[in-house]
Amino acid sequence: MPFFFSGYAMNALPVRLEAVIFDWAGTLVDFGSFAPTRVFVEAFAQFGVALTLEQARGPMGMGKWDHIRALCDDPGIASQYQERFGALPDDAAVTAIYERFLPMQLEKVAEYSDVIPGALQTLREIRERGLKVGSCSGYPASVMRRVLERALAGGLEIATVVASDQVPRARPAPAMALKNAVELGVADVAACVKVDDTGVGIEEGRRAGMWSVGLLLSGNAAGLTRDAYQALDEVGREAARARARQAFASAEPHYFIDTIADLPSVLSDIEARLASAERP
């Protein structure tokens, strides 16, 4: 027999969605997620280490110190650093690179933070459904303030924002997604959807017990500019989708979509599955 507390059946399954939690770069703003990628390349170059954009994208979605640590663990990158400085990059070296990276990111992030087409309409539809909206980012809070200013100028506003340095462990740990759920007053994480353009962001949502939606063409996985995306014919888009899916292989999102504009139909499908007693 179910146990009731304040009118709520404690073993009841959610029958409808309560909230959608978004990533920022590559999901809501910054088509192609270029703001962090290009700055990583520039920051490492100041230490005599050459990164490709593809290498810089590899750990995307993590907190930025962790991202730099992951890059420094790459044998090719580590060997460049060792050749220059006579030792492999330890945590002190990672911190030095991060401290060079952060002011560069603060200076340039707004340049890349235009709202992604379809984001405003999708957010309107979500709110019209009565769903709550949250967000989180691999950016630290200082950078997120710049992103939010630019987003607001473009008409995009989300009140609940969790930055990577506001939790004990950022992605792929579930803390940022769960902090959103707490702040939004969600009754069950199975009634939440996490939307992200990176594998670690999807893993974050899955570890939090949420439905997950991976973005194939607007974010880090494809690495396309908006113009390059619009120039693709359907054959080109399908090839880009296939490449992007590989970046999500270990994370296994419940759904794939091209961009945030495609999200509403997925939410309808999730609600139908919840009504049939499915969980993430």
PDB file of N, CA, C and O in Angstrom, residues 26 30-38 40-41 51-62 67 71 197-199 218-225 247:
ATOM      1  N   GLY A  26      26.358  26.083 -26.934  1.00  0.00           N
ATOM      2  CA  GLY A  26      26.051  25.014 -27.864  1.00  0.00           C
ATOM      3  C   GLY A  26      24.635  24.488 -27.749  1.00  0.00           C
ATOM      4  O   GLY A  26      24.203  23.684 -28.574  1.00  0.00           O
ATOM      5  N   ASP A  30      25.648  30.485 -28.461  1.00  0.00           N
ATOM      6  CA  ASP A  30      26.948  30.110 -29.031  1.00  0.00           C
ATOM      7  C   ASP A  30      26.834  28.872 -29.921  1.00  0.00           C
ATOM      8  O   ASP A  30      27.303  27.783 -29.583  1.00  0.00           O
ATOM      9  N   PHE A  31      26.217  29.052 -31.076  1.00  0.00           N
ATOM     10  CA  PHE A  31      26.072  27.953 -32.032  1.00  0.00           C
ATOM     11  C   PHE A  31      27.454  27.384 -32.359  1.00  0.00           C
ATOM     12  O   PHE A  31      28.364  28.092 -32.763  1.00  0.00           O
ATOM     13  N   GLY A  32      27.607  26.076 -32.162  1.00  0.00           N
ATOM     14  CA  GLY A  32      28.881  25.418 -32.408  1.00  0.00           C
ATOM     15  C   GLY A  32      29.812  25.388 -31.218  1.00  0.00           C
ATOM     16  O   GLY A  32      30.872  24.773 -31.274  1.00  0.00           O
ATOM     17  N   SER A  33      29.440  26.087 -30.141  1.00  0.00           N
ATOM     18  CA  SER A  33      30.239  26.123 -28.907  1.00  0.00           C
ATOM     19  C   SER A  33      31.685  26.526 -29.183  1.00  0.00           C
ATOM     20  O   SER A  33      32.633  25.812 -28.871  1.00  0.00           O
ATOM     21  N   PHE A  34      31.838  27.721 -29.745  1.00  0.00           N
ATOM     22  CA  PHE A  34      33.174  28.191 -30.108  1.00  0.00           C
ATOM     23  C   PHE A  34      33.851  29.032 -29.033  1.00  0.00           C
ATOM     24  O   PHE A  34      35.072  29.159 -29.032  1.00  0.00           O
ATOM     25  N   ALA A  35      33.078  29.626 -28.124  1.00  0.00           N
ATOM     26  CA  ALA A  35      33.696  30.514 -27.137  1.00  0.00           C
ATOM     27  C   ALA A  35      34.755  29.808 -26.303  1.00  0.00           C
ATOM     28  O   ALA A  35      35.897  30.271 -26.214  1.00  0.00           O
ATOM     29  N   PRO A  36      34.440  28.673 -25.676  1.00  0.00           N
ATOM     30  CA  PRO A  36      35.488  28.024 -24.887  1.00  0.00           C
ATOM     31  C   PRO A  36      36.565  27.386 -25.751  1.00  0.00           C
ATOM     32  O   PRO A  36      37.753  27.416 -25.409  1.00  0.00           O
ATOM     33  N   THR A  37      36.175  26.829 -26.881  1.00  0.00           N
ATOM     34  CA  THR A  37      37.122  26.074 -27.704  1.00  0.00           C
ATOM     35  C   THR A  37      38.278  26.943 -28.176  1.00  0.00           C
ATOM     36  O   THR A  37      39.457  26.589 -28.022  1.00  0.00           O
ATOM     37  N   ARG A  38      37.960  28.076 -28.744  1.00  0.00           N
ATOM     38  CA  ARG A  38      39.007  28.935 -29.298  1.00  0.00           C
ATOM     39  C   ARG A  38      39.885  29.524 -28.205  1.00  0.00           C
ATOM     40  O   ARG A  38      41.092  29.714 -28.395  1.00  0.00           O
ATOM     41  N   PHE A  40      40.615  28.051 -25.321  1.00  0.00           N
ATOM     42  CA  PHE A  40      41.533  26.990 -24.898  1.00  0.00           C
ATOM     43  C   PHE A  40      42.755  26.947 -25.812  1.00  0.00           C
ATOM     44  O   PHE A  40      43.897  26.837 -25.344  1.00  0.00           O
ATOM     45  N   VAL A  41      42.527  27.022 -27.103  1.00  0.00           N
ATOM     46  CA  VAL A  41      43.631  26.992 -28.065  1.00  0.00           C
ATOM     47  C   VAL A  41      44.580  28.160 -27.809  1.00  0.00           C
ATOM     48  O   VAL A  41      45.812  27.993 -27.768  1.00  0.00           O
ATOM     49  N   LEU A  51      47.298  23.296 -29.696  1.00  0.00           N
ATOM     50  CA  LEU A  51      46.091  22.469 -29.679  1.00  0.00           C
ATOM     51  C   LEU A  51      45.341  22.654 -30.981  1.00  0.00           C
ATOM     52  O   LEU A  51      45.295  23.752 -31.530  1.00  0.00           O
ATOM     53  N   THR A  52      44.722  21.598 -31.465  1.00  0.00           N
ATOM     54  CA  THR A  52      43.753  21.746 -32.538  1.00  0.00           C
ATOM     55  C   THR A  52      42.390  22.031 -31.912  1.00  0.00           C
ATOM     56  O   THR A  52      42.160  21.756 -30.723  1.00  0.00           O
ATOM     57  N   LEU A  53      41.477  22.565 -32.706  1.00  0.00           N
ATOM     58  CA  LEU A  53      40.118  22.778 -32.208  1.00  0.00           C
ATOM     59  C   LEU A  53      39.486  21.456 -31.790  1.00  0.00           C
ATOM     60  O   LEU A  53      38.761  21.386 -30.796  1.00  0.00           O
ATOM     61  N   GLU A  54      39.781  20.406 -32.540  1.00  0.00           N
ATOM     62  CA  GLU A  54      39.219  19.099 -32.203  1.00  0.00           C
ATOM     63  C   GLU A  54      39.721  18.624 -30.844  1.00  0.00           C
ATOM     64  O   GLU A  54      38.946  18.094 -30.031  1.00  0.00           O
ATOM     65  N   GLN A  55      41.014  18.802 -30.577  1.00  0.00           N
ATOM     66  CA  GLN A  55      41.539  18.426 -29.261  1.00  0.00           C
ATOM     67  C   GLN A  55      40.888  19.253 -28.164  1.00  0.00           C
ATOM     68  O   GLN A  55      40.509  18.732 -27.112  1.00  0.00           O
ATOM     69  N   ALA A  56      40.754  20.543 -28.403  1.00  0.00           N
ATOM     70  CA  ALA A  56      40.168  21.421 -27.388  1.00  0.00           C
ATOM     71  C   ALA A  56      38.732  21.037 -27.078  1.00  0.00           C
ATOM     72  O   ALA A  56      38.262  21.193 -25.946  1.00  0.00           O
ATOM     73  N   ARG A  57      38.026  20.506 -28.059  1.00  0.00           N
ATOM     74  CA  ARG A  57      36.628  20.129 -27.861  1.00  0.00           C
ATOM     75  C   ARG A  57      36.477  18.831 -27.065  1.00  0.00           C
ATOM     76  O   ARG A  57      35.420  18.578 -26.487  1.00  0.00           O
ATOM     77  N   GLY A  58      37.496  18.010 -27.026  1.00  0.00           N
ATOM     78  CA  GLY A  58      37.378  16.668 -26.468  1.00  0.00           C
ATOM     79  C   GLY A  58      36.677  16.569 -25.125  1.00  0.00           C
ATOM     80  O   GLY A  58      35.676  15.856 -24.983  1.00  0.00           O
ATOM     81  N   PRO A  59      37.156  17.277 -24.082  1.00  0.00           N
ATOM     82  CA  PRO A  59      36.522  17.152 -22.756  1.00  0.00           C
ATOM     83  C   PRO A  59      35.396  18.159 -22.513  1.00  0.00           C
ATOM     84  O   PRO A  59      35.022  18.397 -21.367  1.00  0.00           O
ATOM     85  N   MET A  60      34.871  18.771 -23.567  1.00  0.00           N
ATOM     86  CA  MET A  60      33.916  19.865 -23.404  1.00  0.00           C
ATOM     87  C   MET A  60      32.719  19.447 -22.559  1.00  0.00           C
ATOM     88  O   MET A  60      32.219  18.333 -22.662  1.00  0.00           O
ATOM     89  N   GLY A  61      32.280  20.390 -21.737  1.00  0.00           N
ATOM     90  CA  GLY A  61      31.175  20.155 -20.824  1.00  0.00           C
ATOM     91  C   GLY A  61      31.629  20.070 -19.382  1.00  0.00           C
ATOM     92  O   GLY A  61      30.854  20.305 -18.460  1.00  0.00           O
ATOM     93  N   MET A  62      32.894  19.705 -19.182  1.00  0.00           N
ATOM     94  CA  MET A  62      33.447  19.675 -17.833  1.00  0.00           C
ATOM     95  C   MET A  62      33.634  21.099 -17.309  1.00  0.00           C
ATOM     96  O   MET A  62      33.642  22.064 -18.076  1.00  0.00           O
ATOM     97  N   HIS A  67      38.620  20.499 -17.397  1.00  0.00           N
ATOM     98  CA  HIS A  67      38.822  20.400 -18.849  1.00  0.00           C
ATOM     99  C   HIS A  67      40.311  20.531 -19.175  1.00  0.00           C
ATOM    100  O   HIS A  67      40.868  19.738 -19.951  1.00  0.00           O
ATOM    101  N   LEU A  71      42.923  17.813 -20.813  1.00  0.00           N
ATOM    102  CA  LEU A  71      43.773  18.093 -21.970  1.00  0.00           C
ATOM    103  C   LEU A  71      45.237  17.811 -21.649  1.00  0.00           C
ATOM    104  O   LEU A  71      45.968  17.239 -22.466  1.00  0.00           O
ATOM    105  N   ASP A 197      24.728  19.461 -25.232  1.00  0.00           N
ATOM    106  CA  ASP A 197      25.424  19.171 -26.487  1.00  0.00           C
ATOM    107  C   ASP A 197      26.716  18.393 -26.274  1.00  0.00           C
ATOM    108  O   ASP A 197      27.486  18.215 -27.219  1.00  0.00           O
ATOM    109  N   THR A 198      26.974  17.927 -25.029  1.00  0.00           N
ATOM    110  CA  THR A 198      28.203  17.178 -24.758  1.00  0.00           C
ATOM    111  C   THR A 198      27.894  15.850 -24.078  1.00  0.00           C
ATOM    112  O   THR A 198      26.887  15.717 -23.373  1.00  0.00           O
ATOM    113  N   GLY A 199      28.800  14.904 -24.249  1.00  0.00           N
ATOM    114  CA  GLY A 199      28.627  13.609 -23.614  1.00  0.00           C
ATOM    115  C   GLY A 199      28.618  13.696 -22.099  1.00  0.00           C
ATOM    116  O   GLY A 199      27.800  13.048 -21.439  1.00  0.00           O
ATOM    117  N   SER A 218      23.944  21.714 -33.207  1.00  0.00           N
ATOM    118  CA  SER A 218      24.129  23.109 -32.790  1.00  0.00           C
ATOM    119  C   SER A 218      25.300  23.304 -31.851  1.00  0.00           C
ATOM    120  O   SER A 218      25.632  24.439 -31.513  1.00  0.00           O
ATOM    121  N   GLY A 219      25.935  22.218 -31.420  1.00  0.00           N
ATOM    122  CA  GLY A 219      26.897  22.363 -30.344  1.00  0.00           C
ATOM    123  C   GLY A 219      28.262  21.776 -30.603  1.00  0.00           C
ATOM    124  O   GLY A 219      28.732  21.663 -31.743  1.00  0.00           O
ATOM    125  N   ASN A 220      28.879  21.362 -29.511  1.00  0.00           N
ATOM    126  CA  ASN A 220      30.258  20.902 -29.539  1.00  0.00           C
ATOM    127  C   ASN A 220      30.445  19.651 -30.381  1.00  0.00           C
ATOM    128  O   ASN A 220      31.475  19.475 -31.028  1.00  0.00           O
ATOM    129  N   ALA A 221      29.458  18.761 -30.367  1.00  0.00           N
ATOM    130  CA  ALA A 221      29.622  17.475 -31.045  1.00  0.00           C
ATOM    131  C   ALA A 221      29.863  17.639 -32.541  1.00  0.00           C
ATOM    132  O   ALA A 221      30.675  16.922 -33.131  1.00  0.00           O
ATOM    133  N   ALA A 222      29.164  18.583 -33.166  1.00  0.00           N
ATOM    134  CA  ALA A 222      29.346  18.814 -34.602  1.00  0.00           C
ATOM    135  C   ALA A 222      30.383  19.901 -34.871  1.00  0.00           C
ATOM    136  O   ALA A 222      31.098  19.850 -35.876  1.00  0.00           O
ATOM    137  N   GLY A 223      30.442  20.904 -33.997  1.00  0.00           N
ATOM    138  CA  GLY A 223      31.425  21.974 -34.159  1.00  0.00           C
ATOM    139  C   GLY A 223      31.210  22.823 -35.398  1.00  0.00           C
ATOM    140  O   GLY A 223      32.166  23.323 -35.994  1.00  0.00           O
ATOM    141  N   LEU A 224      29.949  23.017 -35.774  1.00  0.00           N
ATOM    142  CA  LEU A 224      29.621  23.794 -36.965  1.00  0.00           C
ATOM    143  C   LEU A 224      29.272  25.228 -36.595  1.00  0.00           C
ATOM    144  O   LEU A 224      28.607  25.464 -35.584  1.00  0.00           O
ATOM    145  N   THR A 225      29.699  26.171 -37.413  1.00  0.00           N
ATOM    146  CA  THR A 225      29.160  27.515 -37.265  1.00  0.00           C
ATOM    147  C   THR A 225      27.716  27.506 -37.750  1.00  0.00           C
ATOM    148  O   THR A 225      27.279  26.589 -38.460  1.00  0.00           O
ATOM    149  N   ALA A 247      30.324  11.216 -30.500  1.00  0.00           N
ATOM    150  CA  ALA A 247      30.732  11.936 -29.295  1.00  0.00           C
ATOM    151  C   ALA A 247      29.846  11.599 -28.100  1.00  0.00           C
ATOM    152  O   ALA A 247      30.231  11.822 -26.955  1.00  0.00           O
TER     153      ALA A 247
END
